[in-house]
Coordinates of C-alpha atoms in Angstrom, one line a residue:
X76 CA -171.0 140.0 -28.0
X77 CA -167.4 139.9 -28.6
X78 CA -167.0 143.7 -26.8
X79 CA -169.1 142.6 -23.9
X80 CA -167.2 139.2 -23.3
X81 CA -163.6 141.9 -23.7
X82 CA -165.9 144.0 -21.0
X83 CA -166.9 141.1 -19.0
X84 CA -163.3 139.6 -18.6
X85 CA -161.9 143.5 -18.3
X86 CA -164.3 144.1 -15.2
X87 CA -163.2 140.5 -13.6
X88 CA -159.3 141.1 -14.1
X89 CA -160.3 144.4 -12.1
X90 CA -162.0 143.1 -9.4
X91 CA -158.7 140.4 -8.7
X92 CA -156.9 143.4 -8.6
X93 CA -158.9 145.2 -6.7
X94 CA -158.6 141.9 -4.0
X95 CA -155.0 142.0 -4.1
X96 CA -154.3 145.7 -3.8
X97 CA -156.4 145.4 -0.6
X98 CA -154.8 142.7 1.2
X99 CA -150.9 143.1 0.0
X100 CA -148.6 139.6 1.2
X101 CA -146.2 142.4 1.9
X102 CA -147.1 144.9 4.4
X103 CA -145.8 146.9 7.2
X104 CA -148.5 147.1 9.9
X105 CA -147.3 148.7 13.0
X106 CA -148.2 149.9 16.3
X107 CA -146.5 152.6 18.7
X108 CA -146.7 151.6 22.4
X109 CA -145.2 154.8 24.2
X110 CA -143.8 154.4 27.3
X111 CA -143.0 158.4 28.5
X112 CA -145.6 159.7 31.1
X113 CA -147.6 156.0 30.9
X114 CA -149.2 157.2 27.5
X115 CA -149.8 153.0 26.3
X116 CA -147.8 150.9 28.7
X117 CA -147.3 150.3 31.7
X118 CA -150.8 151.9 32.5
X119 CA -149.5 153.9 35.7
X120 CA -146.3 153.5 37.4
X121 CA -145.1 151.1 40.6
X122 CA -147.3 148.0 38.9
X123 CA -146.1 144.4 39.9
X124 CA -144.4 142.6 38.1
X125 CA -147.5 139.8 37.2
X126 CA -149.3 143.3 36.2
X127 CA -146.8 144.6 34.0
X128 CA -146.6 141.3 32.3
X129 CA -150.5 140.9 31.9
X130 CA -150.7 144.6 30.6
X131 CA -148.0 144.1 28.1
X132 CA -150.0 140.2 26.6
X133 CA -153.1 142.5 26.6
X134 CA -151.3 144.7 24.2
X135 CA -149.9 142.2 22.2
X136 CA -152.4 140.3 22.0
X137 CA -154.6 142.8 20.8
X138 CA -152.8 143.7 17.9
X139 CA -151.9 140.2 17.1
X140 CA -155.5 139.8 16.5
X141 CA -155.9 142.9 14.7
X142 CA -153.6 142.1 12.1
X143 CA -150.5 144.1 13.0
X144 CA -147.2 142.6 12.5
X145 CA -144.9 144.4 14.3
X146 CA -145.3 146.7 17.5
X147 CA -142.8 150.0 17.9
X148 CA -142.2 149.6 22.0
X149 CA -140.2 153.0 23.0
X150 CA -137.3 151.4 25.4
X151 CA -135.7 154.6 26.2
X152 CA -138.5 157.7 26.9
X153 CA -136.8 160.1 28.4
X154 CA -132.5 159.8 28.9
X155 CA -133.9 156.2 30.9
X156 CA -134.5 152.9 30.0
X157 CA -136.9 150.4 31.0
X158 CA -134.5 146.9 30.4
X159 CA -131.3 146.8 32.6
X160 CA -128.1 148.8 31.4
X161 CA -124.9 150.4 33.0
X162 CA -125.2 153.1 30.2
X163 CA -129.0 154.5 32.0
X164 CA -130.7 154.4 35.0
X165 CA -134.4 152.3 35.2
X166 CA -137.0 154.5 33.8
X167 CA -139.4 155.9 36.7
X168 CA -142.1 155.2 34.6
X169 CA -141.7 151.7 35.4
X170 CA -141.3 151.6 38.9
X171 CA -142.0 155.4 39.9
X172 CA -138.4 156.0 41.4
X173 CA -135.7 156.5 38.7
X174 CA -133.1 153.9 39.1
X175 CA -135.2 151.4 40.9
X176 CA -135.3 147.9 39.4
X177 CA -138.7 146.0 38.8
X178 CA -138.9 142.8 41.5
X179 CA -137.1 139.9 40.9
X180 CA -134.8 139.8 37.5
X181 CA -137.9 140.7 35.0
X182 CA -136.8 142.5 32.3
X183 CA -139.4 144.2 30.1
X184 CA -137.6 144.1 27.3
X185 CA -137.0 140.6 26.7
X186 CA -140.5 140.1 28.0
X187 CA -141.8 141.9 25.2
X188 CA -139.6 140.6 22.1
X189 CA -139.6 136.8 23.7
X190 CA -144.0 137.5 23.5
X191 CA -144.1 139.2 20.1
X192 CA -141.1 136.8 18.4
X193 CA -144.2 133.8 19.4
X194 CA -146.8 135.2 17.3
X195 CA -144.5 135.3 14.9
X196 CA -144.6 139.4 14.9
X197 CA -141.0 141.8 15.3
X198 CA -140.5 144.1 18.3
X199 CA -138.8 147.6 17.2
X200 CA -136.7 149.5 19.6
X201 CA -137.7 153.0 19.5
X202 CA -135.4 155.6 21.2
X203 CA -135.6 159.1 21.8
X204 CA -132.0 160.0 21.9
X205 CA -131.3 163.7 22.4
X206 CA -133.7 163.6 25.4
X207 CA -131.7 163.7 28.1
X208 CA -134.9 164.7 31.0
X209 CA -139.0 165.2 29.9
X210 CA -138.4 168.3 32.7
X211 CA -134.8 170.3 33.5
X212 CA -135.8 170.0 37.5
X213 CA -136.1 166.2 37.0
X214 CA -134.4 164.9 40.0
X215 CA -132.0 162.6 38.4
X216 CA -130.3 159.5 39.7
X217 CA -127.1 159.2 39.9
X218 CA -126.2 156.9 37.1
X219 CA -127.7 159.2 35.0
X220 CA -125.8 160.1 32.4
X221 CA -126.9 164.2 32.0
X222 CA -126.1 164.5 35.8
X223 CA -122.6 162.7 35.2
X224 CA -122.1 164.7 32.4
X225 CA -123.9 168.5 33.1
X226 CA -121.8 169.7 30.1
X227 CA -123.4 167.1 27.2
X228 CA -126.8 169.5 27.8
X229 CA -129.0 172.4 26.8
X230 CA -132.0 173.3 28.9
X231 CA -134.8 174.5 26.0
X232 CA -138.5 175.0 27.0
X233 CA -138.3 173.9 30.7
X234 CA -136.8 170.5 29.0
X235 CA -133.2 169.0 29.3
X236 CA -131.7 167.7 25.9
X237 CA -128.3 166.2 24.8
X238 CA -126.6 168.4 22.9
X239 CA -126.0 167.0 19.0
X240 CA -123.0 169.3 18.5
X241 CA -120.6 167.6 20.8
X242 CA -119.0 164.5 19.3
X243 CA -119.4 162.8 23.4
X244 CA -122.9 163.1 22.9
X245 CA -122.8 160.8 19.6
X246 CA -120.2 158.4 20.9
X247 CA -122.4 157.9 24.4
X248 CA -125.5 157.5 22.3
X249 CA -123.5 154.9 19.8
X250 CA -122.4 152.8 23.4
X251 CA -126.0 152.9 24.3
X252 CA -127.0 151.2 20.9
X253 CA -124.2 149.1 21.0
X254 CA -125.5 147.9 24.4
X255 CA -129.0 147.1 22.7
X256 CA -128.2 145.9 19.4
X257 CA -125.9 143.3 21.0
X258 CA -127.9 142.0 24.2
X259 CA -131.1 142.0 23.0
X260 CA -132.5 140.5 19.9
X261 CA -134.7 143.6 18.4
X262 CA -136.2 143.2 14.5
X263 CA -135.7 147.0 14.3
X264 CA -134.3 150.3 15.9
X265 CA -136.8 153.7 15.8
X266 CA -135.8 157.2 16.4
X267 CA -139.1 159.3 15.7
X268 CA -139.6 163.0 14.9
X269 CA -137.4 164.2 18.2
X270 CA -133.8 164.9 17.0
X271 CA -133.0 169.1 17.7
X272 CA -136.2 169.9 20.0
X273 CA -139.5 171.6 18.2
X274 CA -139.0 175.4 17.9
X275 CA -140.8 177.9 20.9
X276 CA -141.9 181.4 20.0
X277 CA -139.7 184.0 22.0
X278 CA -136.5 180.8 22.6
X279 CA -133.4 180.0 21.0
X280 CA -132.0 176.5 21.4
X281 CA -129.1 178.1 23.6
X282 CA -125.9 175.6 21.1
X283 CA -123.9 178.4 20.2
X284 CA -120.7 177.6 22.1
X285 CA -120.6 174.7 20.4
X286 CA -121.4 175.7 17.4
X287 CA -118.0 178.0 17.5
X288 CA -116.2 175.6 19.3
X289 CA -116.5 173.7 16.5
X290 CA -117.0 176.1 13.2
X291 CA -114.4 175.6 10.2
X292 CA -113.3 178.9 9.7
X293 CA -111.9 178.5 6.4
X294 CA -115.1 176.4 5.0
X295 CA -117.8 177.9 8.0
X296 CA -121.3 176.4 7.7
X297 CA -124.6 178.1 9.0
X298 CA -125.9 177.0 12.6
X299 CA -128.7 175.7 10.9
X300 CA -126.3 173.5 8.3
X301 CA -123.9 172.7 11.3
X302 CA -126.6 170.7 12.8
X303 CA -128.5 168.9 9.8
X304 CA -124.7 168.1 9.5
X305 CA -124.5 166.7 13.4
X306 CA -127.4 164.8 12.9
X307 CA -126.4 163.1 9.6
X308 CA -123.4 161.9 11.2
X309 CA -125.2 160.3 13.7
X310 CA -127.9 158.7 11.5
X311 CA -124.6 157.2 9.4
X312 CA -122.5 156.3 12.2
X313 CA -125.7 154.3 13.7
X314 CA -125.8 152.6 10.3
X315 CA -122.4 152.1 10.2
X316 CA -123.0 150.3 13.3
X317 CA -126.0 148.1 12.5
X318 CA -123.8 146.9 9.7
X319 CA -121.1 145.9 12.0
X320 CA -122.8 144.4 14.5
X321 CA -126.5 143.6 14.0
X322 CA -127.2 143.6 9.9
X323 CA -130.1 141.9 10.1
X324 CA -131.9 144.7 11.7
X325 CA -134.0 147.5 10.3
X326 CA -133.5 151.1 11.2
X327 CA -136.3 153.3 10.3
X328 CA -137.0 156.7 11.1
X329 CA -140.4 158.3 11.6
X330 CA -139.9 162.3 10.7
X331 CA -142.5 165.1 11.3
X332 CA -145.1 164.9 8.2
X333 CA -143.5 167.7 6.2
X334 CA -140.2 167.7 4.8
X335 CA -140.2 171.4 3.4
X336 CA -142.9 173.1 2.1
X337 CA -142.7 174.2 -1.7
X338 CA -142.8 178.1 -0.5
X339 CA -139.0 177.7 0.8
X340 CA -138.1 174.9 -1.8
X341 CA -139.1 173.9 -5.0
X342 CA -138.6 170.4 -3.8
X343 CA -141.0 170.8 -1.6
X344 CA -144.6 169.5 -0.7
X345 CA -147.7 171.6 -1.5
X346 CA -148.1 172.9 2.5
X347 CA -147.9 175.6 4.5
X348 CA -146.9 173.6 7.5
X349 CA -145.3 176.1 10.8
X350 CA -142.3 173.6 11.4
X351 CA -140.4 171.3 8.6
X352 CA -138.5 168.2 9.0
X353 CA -135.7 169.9 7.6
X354 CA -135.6 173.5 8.4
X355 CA -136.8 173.5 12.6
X356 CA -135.8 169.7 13.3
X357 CA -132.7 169.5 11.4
X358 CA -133.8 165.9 10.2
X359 CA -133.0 165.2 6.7
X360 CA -134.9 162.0 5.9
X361 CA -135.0 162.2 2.3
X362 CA -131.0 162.9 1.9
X363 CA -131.0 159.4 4.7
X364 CA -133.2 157.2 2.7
X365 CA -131.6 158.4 -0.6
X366 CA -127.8 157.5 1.2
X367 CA -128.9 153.9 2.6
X368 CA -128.2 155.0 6.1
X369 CA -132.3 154.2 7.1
X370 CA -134.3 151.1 5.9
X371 CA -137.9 152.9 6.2
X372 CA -139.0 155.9 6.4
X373 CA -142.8 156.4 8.3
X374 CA -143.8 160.2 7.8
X375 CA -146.5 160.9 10.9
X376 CA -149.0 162.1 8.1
X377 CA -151.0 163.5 11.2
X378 CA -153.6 165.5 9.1
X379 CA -157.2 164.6 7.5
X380 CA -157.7 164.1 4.0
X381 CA -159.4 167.5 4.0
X382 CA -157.3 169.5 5.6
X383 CA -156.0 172.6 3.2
X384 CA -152.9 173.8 5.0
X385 CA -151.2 170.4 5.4
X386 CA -153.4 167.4 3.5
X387 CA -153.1 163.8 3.8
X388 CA -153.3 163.2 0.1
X389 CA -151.1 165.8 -0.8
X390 CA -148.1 164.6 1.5
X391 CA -148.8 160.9 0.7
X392 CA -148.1 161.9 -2.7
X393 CA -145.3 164.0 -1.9
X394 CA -143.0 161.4 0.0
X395 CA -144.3 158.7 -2.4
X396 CA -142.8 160.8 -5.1
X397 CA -139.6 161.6 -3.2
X398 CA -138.4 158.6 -0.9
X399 CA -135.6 156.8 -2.7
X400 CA -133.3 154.3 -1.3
X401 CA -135.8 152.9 1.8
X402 CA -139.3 151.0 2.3
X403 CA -142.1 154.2 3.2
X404 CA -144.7 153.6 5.5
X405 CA -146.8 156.1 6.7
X406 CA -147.5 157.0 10.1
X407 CA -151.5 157.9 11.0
X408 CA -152.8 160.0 13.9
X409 CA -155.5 157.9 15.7
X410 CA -155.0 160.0 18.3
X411 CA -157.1 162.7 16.8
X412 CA -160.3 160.3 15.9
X413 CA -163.3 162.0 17.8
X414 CA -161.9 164.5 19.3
X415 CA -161.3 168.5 18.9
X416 CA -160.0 168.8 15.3
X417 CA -161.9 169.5 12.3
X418 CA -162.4 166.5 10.1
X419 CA -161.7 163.8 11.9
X420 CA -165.4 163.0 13.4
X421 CA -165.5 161.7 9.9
X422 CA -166.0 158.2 10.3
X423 CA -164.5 156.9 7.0
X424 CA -161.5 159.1 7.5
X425 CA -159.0 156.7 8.7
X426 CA -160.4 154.1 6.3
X427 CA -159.9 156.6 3.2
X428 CA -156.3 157.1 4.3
X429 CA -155.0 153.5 4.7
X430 CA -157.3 152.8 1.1
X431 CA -155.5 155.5 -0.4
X432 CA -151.8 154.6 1.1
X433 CA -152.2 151.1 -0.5
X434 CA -153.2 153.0 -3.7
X435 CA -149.4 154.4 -4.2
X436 CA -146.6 152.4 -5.2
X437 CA -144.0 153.1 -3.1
X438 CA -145.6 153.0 0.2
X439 CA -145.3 149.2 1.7
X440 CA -147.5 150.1 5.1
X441 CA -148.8 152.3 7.5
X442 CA -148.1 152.8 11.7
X443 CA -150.5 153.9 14.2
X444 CA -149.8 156.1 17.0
X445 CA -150.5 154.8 19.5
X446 CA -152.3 152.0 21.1
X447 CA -154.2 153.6 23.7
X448 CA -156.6 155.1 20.9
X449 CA -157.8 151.7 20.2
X450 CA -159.4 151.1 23.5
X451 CA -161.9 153.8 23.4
X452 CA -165.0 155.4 21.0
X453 CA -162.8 155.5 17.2
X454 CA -165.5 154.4 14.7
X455 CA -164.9 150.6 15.1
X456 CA -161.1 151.2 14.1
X457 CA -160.2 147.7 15.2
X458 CA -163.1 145.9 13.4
X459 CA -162.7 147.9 10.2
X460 CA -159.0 146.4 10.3
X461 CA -159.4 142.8 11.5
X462 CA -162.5 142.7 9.2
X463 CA -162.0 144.1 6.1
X464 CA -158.2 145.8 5.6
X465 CA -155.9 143.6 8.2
X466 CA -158.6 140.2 7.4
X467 CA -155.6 138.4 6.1
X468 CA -152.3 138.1 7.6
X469 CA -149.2 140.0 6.1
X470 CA -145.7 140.0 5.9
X471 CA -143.4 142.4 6.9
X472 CA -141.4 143.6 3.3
X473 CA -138.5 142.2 3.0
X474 CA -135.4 144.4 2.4
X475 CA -133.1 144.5 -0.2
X476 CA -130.1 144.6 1.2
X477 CA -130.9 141.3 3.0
X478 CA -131.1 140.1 -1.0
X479 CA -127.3 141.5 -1.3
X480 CA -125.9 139.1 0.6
X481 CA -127.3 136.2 -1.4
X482 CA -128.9 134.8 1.2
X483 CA -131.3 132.5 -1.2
X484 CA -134.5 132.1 -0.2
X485 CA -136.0 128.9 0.9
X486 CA -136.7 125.7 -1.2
X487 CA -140.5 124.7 -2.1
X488 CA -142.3 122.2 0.2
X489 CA -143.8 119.5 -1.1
X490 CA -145.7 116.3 -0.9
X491 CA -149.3 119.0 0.2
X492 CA -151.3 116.5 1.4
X493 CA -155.2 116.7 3.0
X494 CA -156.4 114.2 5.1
X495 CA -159.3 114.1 7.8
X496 CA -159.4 118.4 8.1
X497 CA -155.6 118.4 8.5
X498 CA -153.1 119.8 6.0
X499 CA -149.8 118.7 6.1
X500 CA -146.5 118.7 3.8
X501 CA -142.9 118.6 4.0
X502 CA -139.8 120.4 3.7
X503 CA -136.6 119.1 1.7
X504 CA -134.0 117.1 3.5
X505 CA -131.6 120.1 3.7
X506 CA -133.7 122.7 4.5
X507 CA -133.4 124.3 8.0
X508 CA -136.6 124.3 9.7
X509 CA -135.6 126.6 12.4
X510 CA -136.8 130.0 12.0
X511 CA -139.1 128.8 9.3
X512 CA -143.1 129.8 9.1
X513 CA -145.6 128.8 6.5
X514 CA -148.0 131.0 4.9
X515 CA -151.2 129.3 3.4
X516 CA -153.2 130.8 0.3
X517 CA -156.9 129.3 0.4
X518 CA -159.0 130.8 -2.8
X519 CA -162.4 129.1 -3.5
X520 CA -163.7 129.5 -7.1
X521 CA -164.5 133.7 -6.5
X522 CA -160.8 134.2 -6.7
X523 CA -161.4 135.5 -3.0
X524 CA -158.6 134.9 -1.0
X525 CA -158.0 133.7 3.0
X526 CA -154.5 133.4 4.3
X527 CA -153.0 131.9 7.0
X528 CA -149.5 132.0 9.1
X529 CA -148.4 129.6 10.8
X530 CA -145.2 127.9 12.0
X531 CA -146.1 123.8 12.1
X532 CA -145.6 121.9 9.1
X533 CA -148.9 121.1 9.0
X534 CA -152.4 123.1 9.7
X535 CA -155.6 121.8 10.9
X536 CA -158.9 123.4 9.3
X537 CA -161.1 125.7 10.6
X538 CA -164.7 125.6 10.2
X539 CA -164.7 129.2 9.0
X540 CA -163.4 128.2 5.5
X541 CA -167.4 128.0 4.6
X542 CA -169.2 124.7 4.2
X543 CA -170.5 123.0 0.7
X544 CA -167.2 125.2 -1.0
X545 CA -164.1 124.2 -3.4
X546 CA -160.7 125.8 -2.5
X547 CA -157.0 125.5 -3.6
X548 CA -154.3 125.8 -1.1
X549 CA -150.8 126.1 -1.9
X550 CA -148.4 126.5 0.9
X551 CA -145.3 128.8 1.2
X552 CA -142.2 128.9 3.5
X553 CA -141.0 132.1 5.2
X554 CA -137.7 132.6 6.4
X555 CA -136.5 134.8 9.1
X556 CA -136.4 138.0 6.6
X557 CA -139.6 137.1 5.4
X558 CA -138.5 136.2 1.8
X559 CA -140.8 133.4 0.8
X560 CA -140.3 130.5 -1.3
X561 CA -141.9 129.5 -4.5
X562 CA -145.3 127.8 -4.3
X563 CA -146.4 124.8 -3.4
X564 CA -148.2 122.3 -5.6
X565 CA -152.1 123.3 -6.1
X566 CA -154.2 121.1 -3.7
X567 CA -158.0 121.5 -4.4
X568 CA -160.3 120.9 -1.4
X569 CA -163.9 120.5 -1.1
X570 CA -166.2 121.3 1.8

């Protein structure tokens, strides 16, 4: 009797576990919303204005119901920029003519963080910032900064890019983010996988003069060391940056899915992955994360859990081991759901991954490129998340170096009070309520859990909490970096 009671509690203390690996307080769930070639949003080019706005709440929307806390909205596709700046030209994505302004003042941009910043979710910036032109015979306008500048560019597989190598480049690129970081009020900046351009069988990223224009003689690195050297200098200066002007935002970069593979490096993951991070991209992520100049890292993981060249598990477990230094989220491809690979008709496939993510200790969420995949046929994507993995609201992780500047975090409420289906309590005398939101723990006597967000100091019941039930509620306060206070008082409720 005495081993089945150690057995019984054993196999409860499990399944409490079990509840709270699956539904974290602290989780990164994000969404890419591409703008280049009308991939998410806007839907086609030369919408009105009232369309543009209704697209973007149907997006937002969407993935505020789905459980997603923070969207990745790409502001600068291609050398463009679709929100108003002397530093680009409008994006012709937008309005079909580069240059050309929506109607009226609307600007996107503050459209989309103003909408987002009311659910209570964060809007990232995402950048692409050494394309200059998605196509070298681009007709560009004349603001442009590659046809101002003809000398900052390469043309590489029909494509026009900035040059890294040239220290103009960098300092152009470090006005444009000044520009952002400073007029608009962004939770995060994103550069993804594009920094040197993806290798081409038969042609050679043509950077050579620079390269000698620039080589120390007397210490002379490789080409391929000269520019994982250009880009770490423009990963730290945009740091350096963030720091001065904007520290309360977090810069993340989302690298291709393979760092090296072990064959070249014994550092490296078990793969045999055509194009690295760090050899054909000249992206060192894991030297960034490990130096503090990047608050996340979000691998694009792009692969099945069955895949034998490049596997899921294997590179989960790989930059789980490896990142130091940032938050890791991982990036899935729900993109390839249904269609031509091998693999990934599987209709648990995306489910095992984001199970098996939560599994490792280091990772702290998961992105999903890109929204347009969940409108169509993905094995019920968007009810296996706002059903089952995304049922309760999370947090986005706070990050530790918001901790290092003793910011405390707020005080208690108190005074949890229940009367006629409304909840209701109070905040200290000297507490700030501004910027404030509340996060309510229900459990009923199953130790299952419900949780709600919300930013009144009080919260009116929904008849979903179950009828002929007994609950405890304690309530939390949020702050704007999503540290939370320490709990409320216990208030047991009855149905």
């Amino acid at each position: 009797m005495h081993r089945l009671l150690i057995v019984t509690l054993l196999l409860c203390s499990l399944r409490v576990l079990a509840l709270r690996a699956e539904e974290p307080v602290y989780e990164f769930r994000g969404v890419w919303v591409a703008t280049v070639t009308n991939i998410d949003w806007p839907s086609q080019r030369e919408l009105p204005v009232e369309e543009l706005k209704k697209e973007a709440l149907e997006i937002i929307g969407l993935h505020d119901s789905l459980g997603m806390n923070a969207l990745i909205l790409q502001v600068r596709p291609s050398g463009d920029a679709i929100y108003p700046t002397p530093l680009a030209p409008w994006s012709v994505y937008l309005t079909g003519e580069q240059g050309k302004a929506p109607e009226g003042d609307f600007d996107p941009l503050q459209f989309w963080i103003d909408e987002c910043h009311k659910r209570g979710m964060e809007l990232h910036a995402w950048i692409n910032p050494f394309r200059a032109s998605l196509h070298a015979t681009d007709s560009l306008h004349l603001t442009h900064p590659a046809r101002i500048h003809p000398e900052w560019t390469i043309t590489h597989n029909g494509r026009l890019y900035y040059d890294p190598g040239q220290p103009q480049v960098h300092e152009h690129l470090l006005q444009v983010l000044t520009d952002l970081l400073t007029r608009y009020q962004v939770d995060g900046l994103h550069i993804d996988d594009y920094f040197y351009p993806y290798p081409v069988t038969g042609q050679v990223f043509n950077d050579s003069a620079s390269y000698l224009a620039r080589l120390d003689f007397e210490e002379p690195l490789s080409i391929h060391d000269w520019r994982r050297q250009n880009t770490d200098r423009f990963v730290m200066a945009s740091r350096e940056l963030i720091k001065e002007l904007r520290p309360d935002v977090r810069f993340g970069v989302s690298p291709f899915g393979v760092w090296r593979n072990r064959s070249d490096d014994p550092r490296g993951s078990d793969s045999r992955a055509g194009i690295t991070s760090y050899d054909h991209l000249y992206a060192d992520v894991i030297k960034w994360a490990r130096e503090g100049w990047i608050d996340y890292v979000a691998p694009q993981i792009y692969w099945s859990t069955r895949d034998e060249a490049a596997n899921y598990i294997k590179l989960a477990d790989w930059w789980n081991k490896n990142v130091e230094g940032a938050q890791l989220y991982i990036g899935h491809a729900i993109y390839k759901i249904n269609g031509t690979q091998r693999h990934w008709d599987r209709p648990t496939e995306l489910a095992d991954q984001l199970r098996y993510a939560r599994r490792l200790d280091k990772v702290s969420g998961s992105i999903f490129y890109s929204h347009n995949h969940f409108l169509r046929d993905n094995h019920n994507l968007a009810q296996l998340l706002s059903d089952t993995l995304y049922r309760n609201p999370a947090l986005v992780p706070p990050l530790e170096r918001f901790r290092e500047v003793n910011i405390p975090p707020p005080s208690p409420v108190s005074n949890l009070q229940h009367k006629r289906g409304v909840l209701t309590w109070e905040l200290p005398a000297e507490e700030e309520q501004e910027n404030l939101r509340f996060l309510l723990f229900f459990s009923d006597r199953d130790n299952r859990e419900e949780r709600v967000v919300t930013q009144s100091t009080f919260y009116r019941l929904p008849p979903t909490l179950g009828r002929k039930r007994r609950y405890t509620v304690q309530v939390v306060a949020v702050d704007a970096h999503n540290n939370m206070s320490p709990r409320s008082e216990t208030l047991r409720l009855r149905f």
